[in-house]
């Protein structure tokens, strides 16, 4: 893999979900980085290459929607794919209006 290879960033507080998504992404030959929290993701160096973010909406501390809002304040351009086991229509509308 090169620096221009896409990276899928997976952020979820549930270890089993993180590991399952990591295995899935790696099974198709893509690079994946996993994080247990939005705060942990924000502490990594900025990334400007190709890829996407797979983000749990409901997490302790900074939620996925909060992280989306924080990233919108920067020049973050990668697409965000939200996942949740506890979604609501208003939550979906909020995420879509913010660019998910």
CSV table of N, CA and C in Angstrom, one decimal:
chain,number,residue,atom,x,y,z
A,1,UNK,N,0.8,-1.2,0.0
A,1,UNK,CA,0.0,0.0,0.0
A,1,UNK,C,0.9,1.2,0.0
A,2,UNK,N,0.4,2.3,-0.6
A,2,UNK,CA,1.1,3.5,-0.7
A,2,UNK,C,0.4,4.6,0.2
A,3,UNK,N,1.0,5.8,0.3
A,3,UNK,CA,0.3,6.8,1.0
A,3,UNK,C,-1.0,7.3,0.4
A,4,UNK,N,-1.1,7.0,-0.9
A,4,UNK,CA,-2.3,7.5,-1.6
A,4,UNK,C,-3.4,6.4,-1.6
A,5,UNK,N,-3.1,5.3,-1.0
A,5,UNK,CA,-4.2,4.3,-0.8
A,5,UNK,C,-5.2,4.8,0.2
A,6,UNK,N,-6.5,4.5,-0.1
A,6,UNK,CA,-7.5,5.0,0.8
A,6,UNK,C,-7.4,4.3,2.2
A,7,UNK,N,-7.8,5.1,3.2
A,7,UNK,CA,-7.9,4.6,4.6
A,7,UNK,C,-9.4,4.7,5.0
A,8,UNK,N,-9.9,3.6,5.6
A,8,UNK,CA,-11.2,3.7,6.2
A,8,UNK,C,-11.0,3.8,7.7
A,9,UNK,N,-11.4,4.9,8.3
A,9,UNK,CA,-11.3,5.2,9.7
A,9,UNK,C,-12.6,4.7,10.4
A,10,UNK,N,-12.5,3.8,11.3
A,10,UNK,CA,-13.6,3.3,12.0
A,10,UNK,C,-13.6,3.8,13.5
A,11,UNK,N,-14.7,4.4,13.9
A,11,UNK,CA,-14.7,5.0,15.3
A,11,UNK,C,-16.0,4.4,15.9
A,12,UNK,N,-15.8,3.6,16.9
A,12,UNK,CA,-16.9,3.0,17.6
A,12,UNK,C,-16.5,2.5,19.0
A,13,UNK,N,-17.3,2.8,20.0
A,13,UNK,CA,-16.9,2.4,21.3
A,13,UNK,C,-17.1,0.9,21.6
A,14,UNK,N,-17.8,0.2,20.7
A,14,UNK,CA,-18.1,-1.2,20.9
A,14,UNK,C,-16.9,-2.0,20.2
A,15,UNK,N,-16.2,-2.7,21.0
A,15,UNK,CA,-15.0,-3.5,20.5
A,15,UNK,C,-15.4,-4.5,19.4
A,16,UNK,N,-16.5,-5.2,19.6
A,16,UNK,CA,-16.9,-6.2,18.6
A,16,UNK,C,-17.3,-5.6,17.3
A,17,UNK,N,-17.9,-4.5,17.3
A,17,UNK,CA,-18.3,-3.8,16.1
A,17,UNK,C,-17.0,-3.3,15.4
A,18,UNK,N,-16.1,-2.7,16.1
A,18,UNK,CA,-14.8,-2.2,15.6
A,18,UNK,C,-14.0,-3.3,14.9
A,19,UNK,N,-13.9,-4.5,15.6
A,19,UNK,CA,-13.2,-5.6,15.1
A,19,UNK,C,-13.8,-6.2,13.9
A,20,UNK,N,-15.2,-6.3,13.9
A,20,UNK,CA,-15.9,-6.8,12.7
A,20,UNK,C,-15.7,-5.9,11.5
A,21,UNK,N,-15.8,-4.6,11.7
A,21,UNK,CA,-15.6,-3.7,10.6
A,21,UNK,C,-14.1,-3.7,10.1
A,22,UNK,N,-13.2,-3.8,11.0
A,22,UNK,CA,-11.8,-3.9,10.6
A,22,UNK,C,-11.6,-5.1,9.8
A,23,UNK,N,-12.1,-6.3,10.2
A,23,UNK,CA,-11.9,-7.5,9.4
A,23,UNK,C,-12.6,-7.4,8.0
A,24,UNK,N,-13.8,-6.8,8.0
A,24,UNK,CA,-14.5,-6.6,6.7
A,24,UNK,C,-13.7,-5.7,5.7
A,25,UNK,N,-13.2,-4.6,6.2
A,25,UNK,CA,-12.4,-3.7,5.4
A,25,UNK,C,-11.1,-4.3,4.9
A,26,UNK,N,-10.4,-5.0,5.8
A,26,UNK,CA,-9.2,-5.6,5.4
A,26,UNK,C,-9.4,-6.8,4.5
A,27,UNK,N,-10.6,-7.4,4.5
A,27,UNK,CA,-10.9,-8.6,3.6
A,27,UNK,C,-10.9,-8.2,2.2
A,28,UNK,N,-11.2,-6.9,1.9
A,28,UNK,CA,-11.2,-6.4,0.5
A,28,UNK,C,-9.9,-5.6,0.2
A,29,UNK,N,-8.9,-5.8,1.0
A,29,UNK,CA,-7.6,-5.2,0.7
A,29,UNK,C,-7.4,-3.8,1.0
A,30,UNK,N,-8.3,-3.2,1.8
A,30,UNK,CA,-8.1,-1.8,2.1
A,30,UNK,C,-7.5,-1.6,3.5
A,31,UNK,N,-6.9,-0.4,3.7
A,31,UNK,CA,-6.2,-0.1,5.0
A,31,UNK,C,-7.3,0.4,5.9
A,32,UNK,N,-7.2,0.1,7.2
A,32,UNK,CA,-8.2,0.5,8.2
A,32,UNK,C,-7.5,1.0,9.4
A,33,UNK,N,-8.0,2.0,10.0
A,33,UNK,CA,-7.5,2.5,11.3
A,33,UNK,C,-8.7,2.5,12.2
A,34,UNK,N,-8.6,2.0,13.4
A,34,UNK,CA,-9.8,1.9,14.3
A,34,UNK,C,-9.5,2.8,15.6
A,35,UNK,N,-10.6,3.4,16.1
A,35,UNK,CA,-10.5,4.2,17.3
A,35,UNK,C,-11.7,3.9,18.2
A,36,UNK,N,-11.4,4.0,19.5
A,36,UNK,CA,-12.4,3.7,20.5
A,36,UNK,C,-13.3,4.9,20.8
A,37,UNK,N,-12.9,6.1,20.4
A,37,UNK,CA,-13.7,7.3,20.7
A,37,UNK,C,-13.4,8.4,19.7
A,38,UNK,N,-14.3,9.4,19.7
A,38,UNK,CA,-14.1,10.5,18.8
A,38,UNK,C,-12.9,11.3,19.3
A,39,UNK,N,-12.7,11.4,20.6
A,39,UNK,CA,-11.5,12.1,21.2
A,39,UNK,C,-10.2,11.4,20.7
A,40,UNK,N,-10.2,10.1,20.7
A,40,UNK,CA,-9.0,9.4,20.3
A,40,UNK,C,-8.7,9.7,18.8
A,41,UNK,N,-9.8,9.7,18.0
A,41,UNK,CA,-9.6,10.0,16.5
A,41,UNK,C,-9.1,11.4,16.4
A,42,UNK,N,-9.6,12.4,17.1
A,42,UNK,CA,-9.2,13.8,17.0
A,42,UNK,C,-7.7,14.0,17.4
A,43,UNK,N,-7.2,13.1,18.2
A,43,UNK,CA,-5.8,13.2,18.6
A,43,UNK,C,-4.8,12.7,17.6
A,44,UNK,N,-5.2,12.0,16.5
A,44,UNK,CA,-4.3,11.5,15.5
A,44,UNK,C,-3.9,12.7,14.6
A,45,UNK,N,-2.8,12.6,13.9
A,45,UNK,CA,-2.4,13.7,13.0
A,45,UNK,C,-3.4,13.9,11.9
A,46,UNK,N,-3.6,15.1,11.4
A,46,UNK,CA,-4.5,15.3,10.3
A,46,UNK,C,-4.2,14.4,9.1
A,47,UNK,N,-5.3,14.1,8.3
A,47,UNK,CA,-5.2,13.2,7.2
A,47,UNK,C,-5.8,13.9,6.0
A,48,UNK,N,-5.1,13.9,4.9
A,48,UNK,CA,-5.6,14.6,3.7
A,48,UNK,C,-5.7,13.7,2.5
A,49,UNK,N,-5.5,12.4,2.7
A,49,UNK,CA,-5.6,11.4,1.6
A,49,UNK,C,-7.0,10.9,1.3
A,50,UNK,N,-7.1,10.0,0.4
A,50,UNK,CA,-8.5,9.4,0.1
A,50,UNK,C,-8.9,8.5,1.2
A,51,UNK,N,-10.2,8.3,1.4
A,51,UNK,CA,-10.8,7.4,2.3
A,51,UNK,C,-12.2,7.8,2.8
A,52,UNK,N,-12.6,7.3,3.9
A,52,UNK,CA,-13.9,7.7,4.5
A,52,UNK,C,-13.8,7.4,6.0
A,53,UNK,N,-14.8,7.8,6.7
A,53,UNK,CA,-15.0,7.6,8.1
A,53,UNK,C,-16.3,6.9,8.4
A,54,UNK,N,-16.2,5.7,9.1
A,54,UNK,CA,-17.3,5.0,9.5
A,54,UNK,C,-17.5,5.3,11.0
A,55,UNK,N,-18.6,5.9,11.4
A,55,UNK,CA,-18.7,6.5,12.7
A,55,UNK,C,-20.0,6.1,13.4
A,56,UNK,N,-19.8,5.7,14.6
A,56,UNK,CA,-21.0,5.4,15.5
A,56,UNK,C,-21.6,6.7,15.9
A,57,UNK,N,-22.9,6.8,15.9
A,57,UNK,CA,-23.5,8.0,16.3
A,57,UNK,C,-23.5,8.2,17.8
A,58,UNK,N,-23.8,7.1,18.6
A,58,UNK,CA,-23.9,7.2,20.0
A,58,UNK,C,-22.7,6.6,20.7
A,59,UNK,N,-21.9,7.5,21.3
A,59,UNK,CA,-20.7,7.0,22.0
A,59,UNK,C,-20.6,7.9,23.3
A,60,UNK,N,-20.0,7.4,24.3
A,60,UNK,CA,-19.8,8.2,25.5
A,60,UNK,C,-18.9,9.4,25.2
A,61,UNK,N,-19.1,10.5,25.9
A,61,UNK,CA,-18.3,11.7,25.7
A,61,UNK,C,-18.8,12.3,24.4
A,62,UNK,N,-17.8,12.6,23.5
A,62,UNK,CA,-18.1,13.2,22.2
A,62,UNK,C,-18.8,12.2,21.3
A,63,UNK,N,-20.1,12.5,20.9
A,63,UNK,CA,-20.9,11.6,20.1
A,63,UNK,C,-20.4,11.7,18.6
A,64,UNK,N,-20.9,10.8,17.8
A,64,UNK,CA,-20.6,10.9,16.4
A,64,UNK,C,-21.0,12.1,15.7
A,65,UNK,N,-22.2,12.6,16.1
A,65,UNK,CA,-22.7,13.9,15.6
A,65,UNK,C,-21.9,15.0,16.0
A,66,UNK,N,-21.4,15.0,17.3
A,66,UNK,CA,-20.5,16.0,17.8
A,66,UNK,C,-19.2,16.0,17.0
A,67,UNK,N,-18.7,14.8,16.7
A,67,UNK,CA,-17.4,14.7,15.9
A,67,UNK,C,-17.7,15.3,14.5
A,68,UNK,N,-18.8,15.0,13.9
A,68,UNK,CA,-19.1,15.5,12.6
A,68,UNK,C,-19.1,17.0,12.6
A,69,UNK,N,-19.6,17.6,13.7
A,69,UNK,CA,-19.7,19.1,13.8
A,69,UNK,C,-18.2,19.6,13.9
A,70,UNK,N,-17.4,18.9,14.7
A,70,UNK,CA,-16.0,19.4,14.9
A,70,UNK,C,-15.3,19.3,13.6
A,71,UNK,N,-15.4,18.2,12.8
A,71,UNK,CA,-14.7,18.1,11.6
A,71,UNK,C,-15.2,19.1,10.6
A,72,UNK,N,-16.5,19.5,10.6
A,72,UNK,CA,-17.0,20.5,9.7
A,72,UNK,C,-16.3,21.9,9.9
A,73,UNK,N,-15.7,22.1,11.1
A,73,UNK,CA,-15.0,23.4,11.3
A,73,UNK,C,-13.6,23.4,10.7
A,74,UNK,N,-13.2,22.2,10.2
A,74,UNK,CA,-11.9,22.1,9.6
A,74,UNK,C,-12.0,21.9,8.1
A,75,UNK,N,-10.9,21.5,7.5
A,75,UNK,CA,-11.0,21.3,6.0
A,75,UNK,C,-11.2,19.8,5.8
A,76,UNK,N,-11.8,19.1,6.7
A,76,UNK,CA,-12.1,17.6,6.5
A,76,UNK,C,-13.1,17.5,5.3
A,77,UNK,N,-12.7,16.6,4.4
A,77,UNK,CA,-13.5,16.5,3.1
A,77,UNK,C,-13.9,15.0,2.9
A,78,UNK,N,-13.4,14.1,3.7
A,78,UNK,CA,-13.8,12.7,3.5
A,78,UNK,C,-15.2,12.4,3.9
A,79,UNK,N,-15.9,11.6,3.1
A,79,UNK,CA,-17.3,11.2,3.5
A,79,UNK,C,-17.4,10.5,4.8
A,80,UNK,N,-18.5,10.7,5.5
A,80,UNK,CA,-18.8,10.1,6.7
A,80,UNK,C,-20.0,9.1,6.6
A,81,UNK,N,-19.8,7.9,7.0
A,81,UNK,CA,-20.9,6.9,7.0
A,81,UNK,C,-21.2,6.6,8.5
A,82,UNK,N,-22.4,7.0,8.8
A,82,UNK,CA,-22.9,6.8,10.2
A,82,UNK,C,-23.4,5.4,10.4
A,83,UNK,N,-23.1,4.8,11.6
A,83,UNK,CA,-23.7,3.5,11.9
A,83,UNK,C,-24.3,3.7,13.4
A,84,UNK,N,-25.4,3.0,13.7
A,84,UNK,CA,-25.9,3.0,15.0
A,84,UNK,C,-26.9,1.9,15.2
A,85,UNK,N,-27.0,1.4,16.4
A,85,UNK,CA,-28.0,0.4,16.8
A,85,UNK,C,-29.2,1.1,17.4
A,86,UNK,N,-29.2,2.4,17.5
A,86,UNK,CA,-30.2,3.1,18.3
A,86,UNK,C,-30.6,4.4,17.5
A,87,UNK,N,-30.8,4.3,16.2
A,87,UNK,CA,-31.1,5.5,15.4
A,87,UNK,C,-32.6,5.9,15.6
A,88,UNK,N,-32.7,7.2,15.3
A,88,UNK,CA,-34.1,7.8,15.2
A,88,UNK,C,-34.1,8.7,14.0
A,89,UNK,N,-35.3,9.0,13.5
A,89,UNK,CA,-35.5,9.8,12.4
A,89,UNK,C,-34.9,11.2,12.6
A,90,UNK,N,-35.2,11.9,13.7
A,90,UNK,CA,-34.5,13.2,13.9
A,90,UNK,C,-33.0,13.1,13.9
A,91,UNK,N,-32.4,12.1,14.4
A,91,UNK,CA,-31.0,11.9,14.4
A,91,UNK,C,-30.5,11.8,13.0
A,92,UNK,N,-31.2,11.0,12.2
A,92,UNK,CA,-30.8,10.9,10.8
A,92,UNK,C,-30.9,12.2,10.0
A,93,UNK,N,-32.0,12.9,10.3
A,93,UNK,CA,-32.1,14.2,9.6
A,93,UNK,C,-31.0,15.2,10.0
A,94,UNK,N,-30.6,15.2,11.3
A,94,UNK,CA,-29.5,16.0,11.7
A,94,UNK,C,-28.2,15.7,11.0
A,95,UNK,N,-27.9,14.4,11.0
A,95,UNK,CA,-26.7,13.9,10.3
A,95,UNK,C,-26.7,14.3,8.8
A,96,UNK,N,-27.8,14.1,8.2
A,96,UNK,CA,-27.9,14.4,6.7
A,96,UNK,C,-27.8,15.9,6.5
A,97,UNK,N,-28.4,16.7,7.3
A,97,UNK,CA,-28.3,18.2,7.1
A,97,UNK,C,-26.9,18.7,7.3
A,98,UNK,N,-26.1,17.9,8.1
A,98,UNK,CA,-24.7,18.3,8.4
A,98,UNK,C,-23.8,17.7,7.4
A,99,UNK,N,-24.3,17.0,6.4
A,99,UNK,CA,-23.4,16.5,5.3
A,99,UNK,C,-23.1,15.0,5.3
A,100,UNK,N,-23.7,14.2,6.1
A,100,UNK,CA,-23.4,12.8,6.1
A,100,UNK,C,-24.1,12.1,4.9
